[in-house]
DNA sequence: TATTGTTATACTCTATAACTATA
DNA sequence: TATAGTTATAGAGTATAACAATA
């Protein structure tokens, strides 16, 4: 089991630097988002649905840490825009299955590429050595965020 | 002038990995915040005031990308809690000077240490080599976020 | 009787418009 | 007449409570 101790003052300083950098960069990235016609919560739900596959409204609400009535609203708007498909649940007639559509993928791809373009330009201000360090650490940051 | 090109497919993949990791980690960190009695906007304004020093309500509104009436509300609440001091502006009687108090620093320190503790525990799940990579990249990420 | 999802309603946060005081 | 800040009011977005349908 990979477990690190992180006891030194250098470790503590790095954790703090990492936290501040992540929060600020995320805030700036959020301001960059492409399609202003969808709220953050709507975009996020759509992304989860795309990553994790079809699920019921209740499951999606739990995934997004949102209450069921809020998810009802979000799904209604996404459905209206043709960004999700709703189908009856195979086993339980109370539930539904929410899934993505072709337009979802286009939409998310556009959003991703806009964020990446902005970040690429920002990273262009680093020198070669700095970028090499950050590039090497990117997969670790991703793993950290998802564990 | 340090400028990198970032043209390779590996660069593009790293940018995307970085973006996803940063966004997700920031979202999880936000859920971790200590004092739930202050909103995100209130915490952020307080942090800016602490980092940048005393300023007028208008300056603070511009810094936070918020409209003046919203800042009026935020400042009123912070003042009520003893987290900011309000003083007449030396030159212009229309303006005020907003500054931090002793309680501000305590408050921000508590918030920082809670975030760091959570992140330290999470980073404990990495192995030594991964943590070494991330620790080395932390100052670069910070620089990127602030440039 | 418990669970899934929806409707009704209230609260929080933010914005725009109108106003007051000062420059 | 222009500017700094406030008050009044409206619009998102989310939550809790009450309800309908199904298990």
Short mmCIF file of C-alpha atoms (C1' of nucleotides) in Angstrom, two decimals:
data_model
loop_
_atom_site.label_atom_id
_atom_site.label_comp_id
_atom_site.label_asym_id
_atom_site.label_seq_id
_atom_site.Cartn_x
_atom_site.Cartn_y
_atom_site.Cartn_z
CA UNK A 1 0.00 0.00 0.00
CA UNK A 2 1.64 3.29 -1.08
CA UNK A 3 1.60 5.62 1.92
CA UNK A 4 3.78 8.68 2.44
CA UNK A 5 4.29 10.44 5.74
CA UNK A 6 4.71 14.09 4.73
CA UNK A 7 6.19 15.23 8.03
CA UNK A 8 8.81 17.79 7.04
CA UNK A 9 8.35 21.57 6.95
CA UNK A 10 9.10 21.41 3.20
CA UNK A 11 6.17 19.02 2.80
CA UNK A 12 3.88 21.36 4.71
CA UNK A 13 4.98 24.32 2.63
CA UNK A 14 4.43 22.38 -0.59
CA UNK A 15 0.93 21.35 0.50
CA UNK A 16 0.05 24.97 1.20
CA UNK A 17 1.51 26.18 -2.09
CA UNK A 18 -0.35 23.44 -3.93
CA UNK A 19 -3.64 24.30 -2.25
CA UNK A 20 -3.39 28.00 -3.02
CA UNK A 21 -2.31 27.37 -6.61
CA UNK A 22 -5.07 24.84 -7.27
CA UNK A 23 -7.80 27.06 -5.84
CA UNK A 24 -6.72 30.12 -7.76
CA UNK A 25 -6.17 28.34 -11.06
CA UNK A 26 -9.56 26.64 -10.76
CA UNK A 27 -11.23 29.98 -10.12
CA UNK A 28 -9.65 31.47 -13.21
CA UNK A 29 -10.52 28.43 -15.31
CA UNK A 30 -14.13 28.62 -14.15
CA UNK A 31 -14.36 32.19 -15.39
CA UNK A 32 -13.19 30.91 -18.78
CA UNK A 33 -16.05 28.52 -19.43
CA UNK A 34 -17.45 28.45 -22.93
CA UNK A 35 -21.19 28.07 -22.83
CA UNK A 36 -22.64 30.65 -20.47
CA UNK A 37 -26.14 29.35 -21.19
CA UNK A 38 -25.55 26.42 -18.86
CA UNK A 39 -24.87 26.94 -15.15
CA UNK A 40 -21.94 25.31 -13.41
CA UNK A 41 -24.22 22.71 -11.82
CA UNK A 42 -25.73 21.85 -15.20
CA UNK A 43 -22.32 21.50 -16.82
CA UNK A 44 -21.10 19.39 -13.94
CA UNK A 45 -24.08 17.03 -14.06
CA UNK A 46 -23.63 16.62 -17.78
CA UNK A 47 -19.93 15.83 -17.32
CA UNK A 48 -20.67 13.23 -14.66
CA UNK A 49 -23.30 11.62 -16.84
CA UNK A 50 -20.84 11.47 -19.70
CA UNK A 51 -18.00 10.07 -17.60
CA UNK A 52 -20.01 7.57 -15.57
CA UNK A 53 -22.71 6.54 -18.04
CA UNK A 54 -26.52 6.45 -17.75
CA UNK A 55 -28.03 6.66 -14.28
CA UNK A 56 -31.27 7.57 -12.50
CA UNK A 57 -32.05 11.12 -11.29
CA UNK A 58 -31.52 10.00 -7.69
CA UNK A 59 -28.11 8.54 -8.42
CA UNK A 60 -27.09 11.67 -10.28
CA UNK A 61 -28.28 13.87 -7.40
CA UNK A 62 -26.15 11.85 -4.97
CA UNK A 63 -23.13 11.98 -7.31
CA UNK A 64 -23.40 15.75 -7.55
CA UNK A 65 -24.12 16.29 -3.84
CA UNK A 66 -27.35 18.03 -4.72
CA UNK A 67 -30.88 17.42 -3.41
CA UNK A 68 -33.36 15.51 -5.60
CA UNK A 69 -35.60 18.52 -6.36
CA UNK A 70 -32.60 20.47 -7.60
CA UNK A 71 -31.65 17.59 -9.88
CA UNK A 72 -35.21 17.46 -11.22
CA UNK A 73 -34.80 21.08 -12.33
CA UNK A 74 -31.35 20.50 -13.83
CA UNK A 75 -32.49 17.44 -15.78
CA UNK A 76 -35.59 19.27 -17.05
CA UNK A 77 -33.43 22.06 -18.47
CA UNK A 78 -30.89 19.70 -20.01
CA UNK A 79 -33.70 17.68 -21.56
CA UNK A 80 -35.29 20.81 -23.00
CA UNK A 81 -31.95 21.62 -24.67
CA UNK A 82 -31.61 18.12 -26.11
CA UNK A 83 -28.55 17.43 -23.96
CA UNK A 84 -29.94 14.36 -22.19
CA UNK A 85 -32.27 11.52 -23.11
CA UNK A 86 -34.87 10.19 -20.66
CA UNK A 87 -36.04 6.60 -20.81
CA UNK A 88 -38.23 4.47 -18.55
CA UNK A 89 -36.32 2.36 -16.10
CA UNK A 90 -36.36 -1.31 -17.10
CA UNK A 91 -37.25 -2.73 -13.66
CA UNK A 92 -38.89 0.04 -11.68
CA UNK A 93 -41.59 2.28 -13.08
CA UNK A 94 -40.95 5.00 -10.49
CA UNK A 95 -37.46 5.61 -11.83
CA UNK A 96 -36.05 6.91 -15.12
CA UNK A 97 -32.76 6.46 -16.89
CA UNK A 98 -30.95 9.65 -17.84
CA UNK A 99 -28.31 9.39 -20.56
CA UNK A 100 -26.28 11.65 -22.82
CA UNK A 101 -26.95 12.43 -26.48
CA UNK A 102 -24.78 13.27 -29.48
CA UNK A 103 -25.09 16.95 -28.65
CA UNK A 104 -23.71 16.31 -25.16
CA UNK A 105 -20.42 15.13 -26.52
CA UNK A 106 -20.08 18.07 -28.93
CA UNK A 107 -20.87 20.43 -26.11
CA UNK A 108 -18.40 18.96 -23.65
CA UNK A 109 -15.70 18.76 -26.32
CA UNK A 110 -16.12 22.46 -27.10
CA UNK A 111 -15.93 23.32 -23.42
CA UNK A 112 -12.84 21.19 -22.86
CA UNK A 113 -11.01 22.60 -25.84
CA UNK A 114 -11.72 26.16 -24.78
CA UNK A 115 -10.36 25.49 -21.28
CA UNK A 116 -7.33 23.73 -22.69
CA UNK A 117 -6.58 26.54 -25.12
CA UNK A 118 -6.66 29.10 -22.35
CA UNK A 119 -4.50 26.97 -20.07
CA UNK A 120 -2.04 26.25 -22.87
CA UNK A 121 -1.59 29.94 -23.48
CA UNK A 122 -1.07 30.59 -19.79
CA UNK A 123 1.48 27.77 -19.55
CA UNK A 124 3.34 29.34 -22.48
CA UNK A 125 4.52 31.96 -20.01
CA UNK A 126 6.54 29.34 -18.11
CA UNK A 127 10.08 28.52 -19.13
CA UNK A 128 11.04 25.07 -20.47
CA UNK A 129 12.25 23.73 -17.14
CA UNK A 130 9.16 24.85 -15.23
CA UNK A 131 6.85 23.33 -17.81
CA UNK A 132 8.79 20.05 -17.69
CA UNK A 133 8.26 19.88 -13.92
CA UNK A 134 4.57 20.66 -14.17
CA UNK A 135 3.99 18.28 -17.06
CA UNK A 136 5.60 15.44 -15.13
CA UNK A 137 3.42 16.18 -12.11
CA UNK A 138 0.14 16.52 -14.00
CA UNK A 139 -0.80 12.82 -13.83
CA UNK A 140 0.00 12.78 -10.11
CA UNK A 141 -2.24 15.78 -9.51
CA UNK A 142 -4.99 14.04 -11.46
CA UNK A 143 -4.58 10.87 -9.40
CA UNK A 144 -4.63 12.88 -6.17
CA UNK A 145 -7.82 14.64 -7.20
CA UNK A 146 -9.55 11.39 -8.01
CA UNK A 147 -8.50 9.24 -5.07
CA UNK B 1 11.43 36.45 -21.71
CA UNK B 2 10.58 32.84 -20.74
CA UNK B 3 8.19 31.48 -23.37
CA UNK B 4 7.46 27.84 -24.10
CA UNK B 5 5.77 26.55 -27.24
CA UNK B 6 3.82 23.51 -25.99
CA UNK B 7 3.21 22.02 -29.41
CA UNK B 8 3.53 18.28 -28.88
CA UNK B 9 0.64 15.85 -28.28
CA UNK B 10 2.23 15.08 -24.90
CA UNK B 11 1.97 18.75 -24.00
CA UNK B 12 -1.69 18.82 -25.00
CA UNK B 13 -2.42 15.68 -22.97
CA UNK B 14 -0.64 17.14 -19.96
CA UNK B 15 -2.62 20.38 -20.22
CA UNK B 16 -5.87 18.45 -20.26
CA UNK B 17 -4.83 16.22 -17.35
CA UNK B 18 -3.77 19.29 -15.42
CA UNK B 19 -7.06 21.09 -16.08
CA UNK B 20 -9.20 18.15 -15.00
CA UNK B 21 -7.10 17.49 -11.91
CA UNK B 22 -7.11 21.13 -10.83
CA UNK B 23 -10.86 21.52 -11.27
CA UNK B 24 -11.72 18.38 -9.37
CA UNK B 25 -9.26 18.96 -6.54
CA UNK B 26 -10.51 22.52 -6.13
CA UNK B 27 -14.09 21.31 -5.94
CA UNK B 28 -13.22 18.83 -3.23
CA UNK B 29 -11.20 21.41 -1.32
CA UNK B 30 -14.09 23.85 -1.44
CA UNK B 31 -16.35 21.28 0.20
CA UNK B 32 -13.79 21.04 2.99
CA UNK B 33 -13.92 24.66 4.12
CA UNK B 34 -13.95 25.26 7.84
CA UNK B 35 -16.31 28.05 8.67
CA UNK B 36 -19.64 27.38 6.99
CA UNK B 37 -21.04 30.59 8.46
CA UNK B 38 -19.22 32.63 5.80
CA UNK B 39 -20.05 32.23 2.12
CA UNK B 40 -17.38 31.66 -0.48
CA UNK B 41 -17.60 35.29 -1.62
CA UNK B 42 -17.19 36.53 1.95
CA UNK B 43 -14.18 34.28 2.54
CA UNK B 44 -12.65 35.37 -0.74
CA UNK B 45 -13.10 39.09 -0.03
CA UNK B 46 -11.55 38.62 3.38
CA UNK B 47 -8.59 36.78 1.85
CA UNK B 48 -8.02 39.51 -0.72
CA UNK B 49 -8.19 42.19 1.93
CA UNK B 50 -5.66 40.30 4.01
CA UNK B 51 -3.28 39.69 1.10
CA UNK B 52 -3.51 43.12 -0.53
CA UNK B 53 -4.04 45.37 2.48
CA UNK B 54 -6.70 48.03 3.22
CA UNK B 55 -8.79 49.31 0.34
CA UNK B 56 -12.10 51.01 -0.39
CA UNK B 57 -15.34 49.08 -1.02
CA UNK B 58 -15.18 49.98 -4.71
CA UNK B 59 -11.63 48.69 -5.09
CA UNK B 60 -12.54 45.49 -3.30
CA UNK B 61 -15.59 45.02 -5.54
CA UNK B 62 -13.40 45.36 -8.64
CA UNK B 63 -10.80 42.96 -7.22
CA UNK B 64 -13.45 40.35 -6.57
CA UNK B 65 -15.30 40.88 -9.86
CA UNK B 66 -18.47 41.68 -7.99
CA UNK B 67 -20.83 44.64 -8.33
CA UNK B 68 -20.68 47.43 -5.71
CA UNK B 69 -24.06 46.63 -4.09
CA UNK B 70 -22.97 43.02 -3.56
CA UNK B 71 -19.79 44.22 -1.90
CA UNK B 72 -21.82 46.53 0.36
CA UNK B 73 -23.67 43.46 1.64
CA UNK B 74 -20.51 41.41 2.06
CA UNK B 75 -18.73 44.18 3.97
CA UNK B 76 -21.78 44.76 6.19
CA UNK B 77 -21.81 41.11 7.21
CA UNK B 78 -18.06 40.94 7.78
CA UNK B 79 -18.23 44.10 9.86
CA UNK B 80 -21.07 42.71 11.95
CA UNK B 81 -18.89 39.69 12.72
CA UNK B 82 -15.91 41.84 13.67
CA UNK B 83 -13.89 40.57 10.73
CA UNK B 84 -13.25 43.96 9.13
CA UNK B 85 -12.69 47.49 10.39
CA UNK B 86 -14.23 50.51 8.64
CA UNK B 87 -12.58 53.90 8.77
CA UNK B 88 -13.24 57.21 7.07
CA UNK B 89 -11.16 57.79 3.97
CA UNK B 90 -8.44 60.38 4.64
CA UNK B 91 -9.01 62.45 1.46
CA UNK B 92 -12.55 61.77 0.28
CA UNK B 93 -15.55 61.75 2.59
CA UNK B 94 -17.62 59.65 0.16
CA UNK B 95 -15.26 56.71 0.52
CA UNK B 96 -14.28 54.39 3.38
CA UNK B 97 -11.24 52.30 4.11
CA UNK B 98 -11.88 48.62 4.82
CA UNK B 99 -9.18 46.73 6.67
CA UNK B 100 -8.73 43.43 8.50
CA UNK B 101 -8.76 42.87 12.26
CA UNK B 102 -7.06 40.45 14.63
CA UNK B 103 -9.98 38.07 14.24
CA UNK B 104 -9.49 38.04 10.47
CA UNK B 105 -6.07 36.53 10.76
CA UNK B 106 -7.20 33.88 13.27
CA UNK B 107 -10.06 33.01 10.99
CA UNK B 108 -8.00 32.70 7.84
CA UNK B 109 -5.32 30.72 9.67
CA UNK B 110 -7.93 28.24 10.88
CA UNK B 111 -9.33 27.91 7.39
CA UNK B 112 -5.91 27.42 5.82
CA UNK B 113 -4.85 24.83 8.34
CA UNK B 114 -8.05 22.84 7.85
CA UNK B 115 -7.55 22.79 4.07
CA UNK B 116 -3.91 21.85 4.45
CA UNK B 117 -4.71 19.05 6.88
CA UNK B 118 -7.21 17.55 4.50
CA UNK B 119 -4.87 17.85 1.53
CA UNK B 120 -1.96 16.42 3.52
CA UNK B 121 -4.01 13.37 4.39
CA UNK B 122 -5.04 12.93 0.76
CA UNK B 123 -1.44 13.28 -0.42
CA UNK B 124 -0.49 10.58 2.08
CA UNK B 125 -2.09 8.14 -0.34
CA UNK B 126 0.59 8.84 -2.95
CA UNK B 127 3.85 6.94 -2.97
CA UNK B 128 7.19 8.66 -2.28
CA UNK B 129 8.08 9.15 -5.93
CA UNK B 130 4.70 10.63 -6.85
CA UNK B 131 4.81 13.03 -3.94
CA UNK B 132 8.35 14.11 -4.89
CA UNK B 133 7.13 14.98 -8.40
CA UNK B 134 4.13 16.91 -7.12
CA UNK B 135 6.10 18.71 -4.45
CA UNK B 136 8.63 19.89 -7.00
CA UNK B 137 5.86 21.14 -9.27
CA UNK B 138 3.85 22.94 -6.57
CA UNK B 139 5.69 26.29 -6.89
CA UNK B 140 5.30 26.15 -10.67
CA UNK B 141 1.56 25.56 -10.35
CA UNK B 142 1.38 28.49 -7.95
CA UNK B 143 3.28 30.71 -10.36
CA UNK B 144 1.04 29.64 -13.23
CA UNK B 145 -2.08 30.42 -11.24
CA UNK B 146 -0.83 33.88 -10.34
CA UNK B 147 0.56 35.02 -13.67
"C1'" DT C 1 -45.06 1.17 4.81
"C1'" DA C 2 -40.84 2.67 2.30
"C1'" DT C 3 -38.88 4.73 -1.72
"C1'" DT C 4 -38.48 7.58 -6.17
"C1'" DG C 5 -39.34 11.56 -8.15
"C1'" DT C 6 -42.10 15.98 -8.53
"C1'" DT C 7 -44.46 20.26 -7.09
"C1'" DA C 8 -44.91 24.19 -3.86
"C1'" DT C 9 -42.52 27.39 -1.36
"C1'" DA C 10 -38.80 29.91 1.04
"C1'" DC C 11 -34.05 31.40 1.47
"C1'" DT C 12 -29.45 32.94 -0.15
"C1'" DC C 13 -26.71 35.28 -3.25
"C1'" DT C 14 -26.09 38.38 -6.94
"C1'" DA C 15 -27.43 41.77 -10.25
"C1'" DT C 16 -29.61 46.22 -12.15
"C1'" DA C 17 -31.92 50.60 -11.20
"C1'" DA C 18 -32.80 54.45 -8.38
"C1'" DC C 19 -31.14 57.34 -4.73
"C1'" DT C 20 -27.97 60.15 -1.40
"C1'" DA C 21 -23.84 62.42 -0.30
"C1'" DT C 22 -19.64 64.34 -1.74
"C1'" DA C 23 -16.24 65.92 -5.32
"C1'" DT D 1 -22.03 67.03 -13.62
"C1'" DA D 2 -19.50 62.90 -12.15
"C1'" DT D 3 -18.36 59.52 -8.71
"C1'" DA D 4 -18.65 56.41 -4.26
"C1'" DG D 5 -21.55 53.97 -1.85
"C1'" DT D 6 -26.29 52.49 -0.34
"C1'" DT D 7 -31.14 51.07 -0.66
"C1'" DA D 8 -34.93 48.85 -3.27
"C1'" DT D 9 -36.14 45.25 -6.03
"C1'" DA D 10 -35.84 41.29 -9.18
"C1'" DG D 11 -33.81 36.98 -10.92
"C1'" DA D 12 -30.99 32.78 -10.47
"C1'" DG D 13 -30.15 28.67 -7.96
"C1'" DT D 14 -30.76 25.64 -4.14
"C1'" DA D 15 -33.01 23.76 -0.11
"C1'" DT D 16 -36.89 21.78 2.82
"C1'" DA D 17 -41.69 20.17 3.11
"C1'" DA D 18 -45.63 18.17 1.15
"C1'" DC D 19 -47.37 15.17 -2.35
"C1'" DA D 20 -48.13 11.36 -6.08
"C1'" DA D 21 -46.95 7.03 -7.92
"C1'" DT D 22 -44.91 2.67 -7.38
"C1'" DA D 23 -42.46 -1.10 -4.79
#
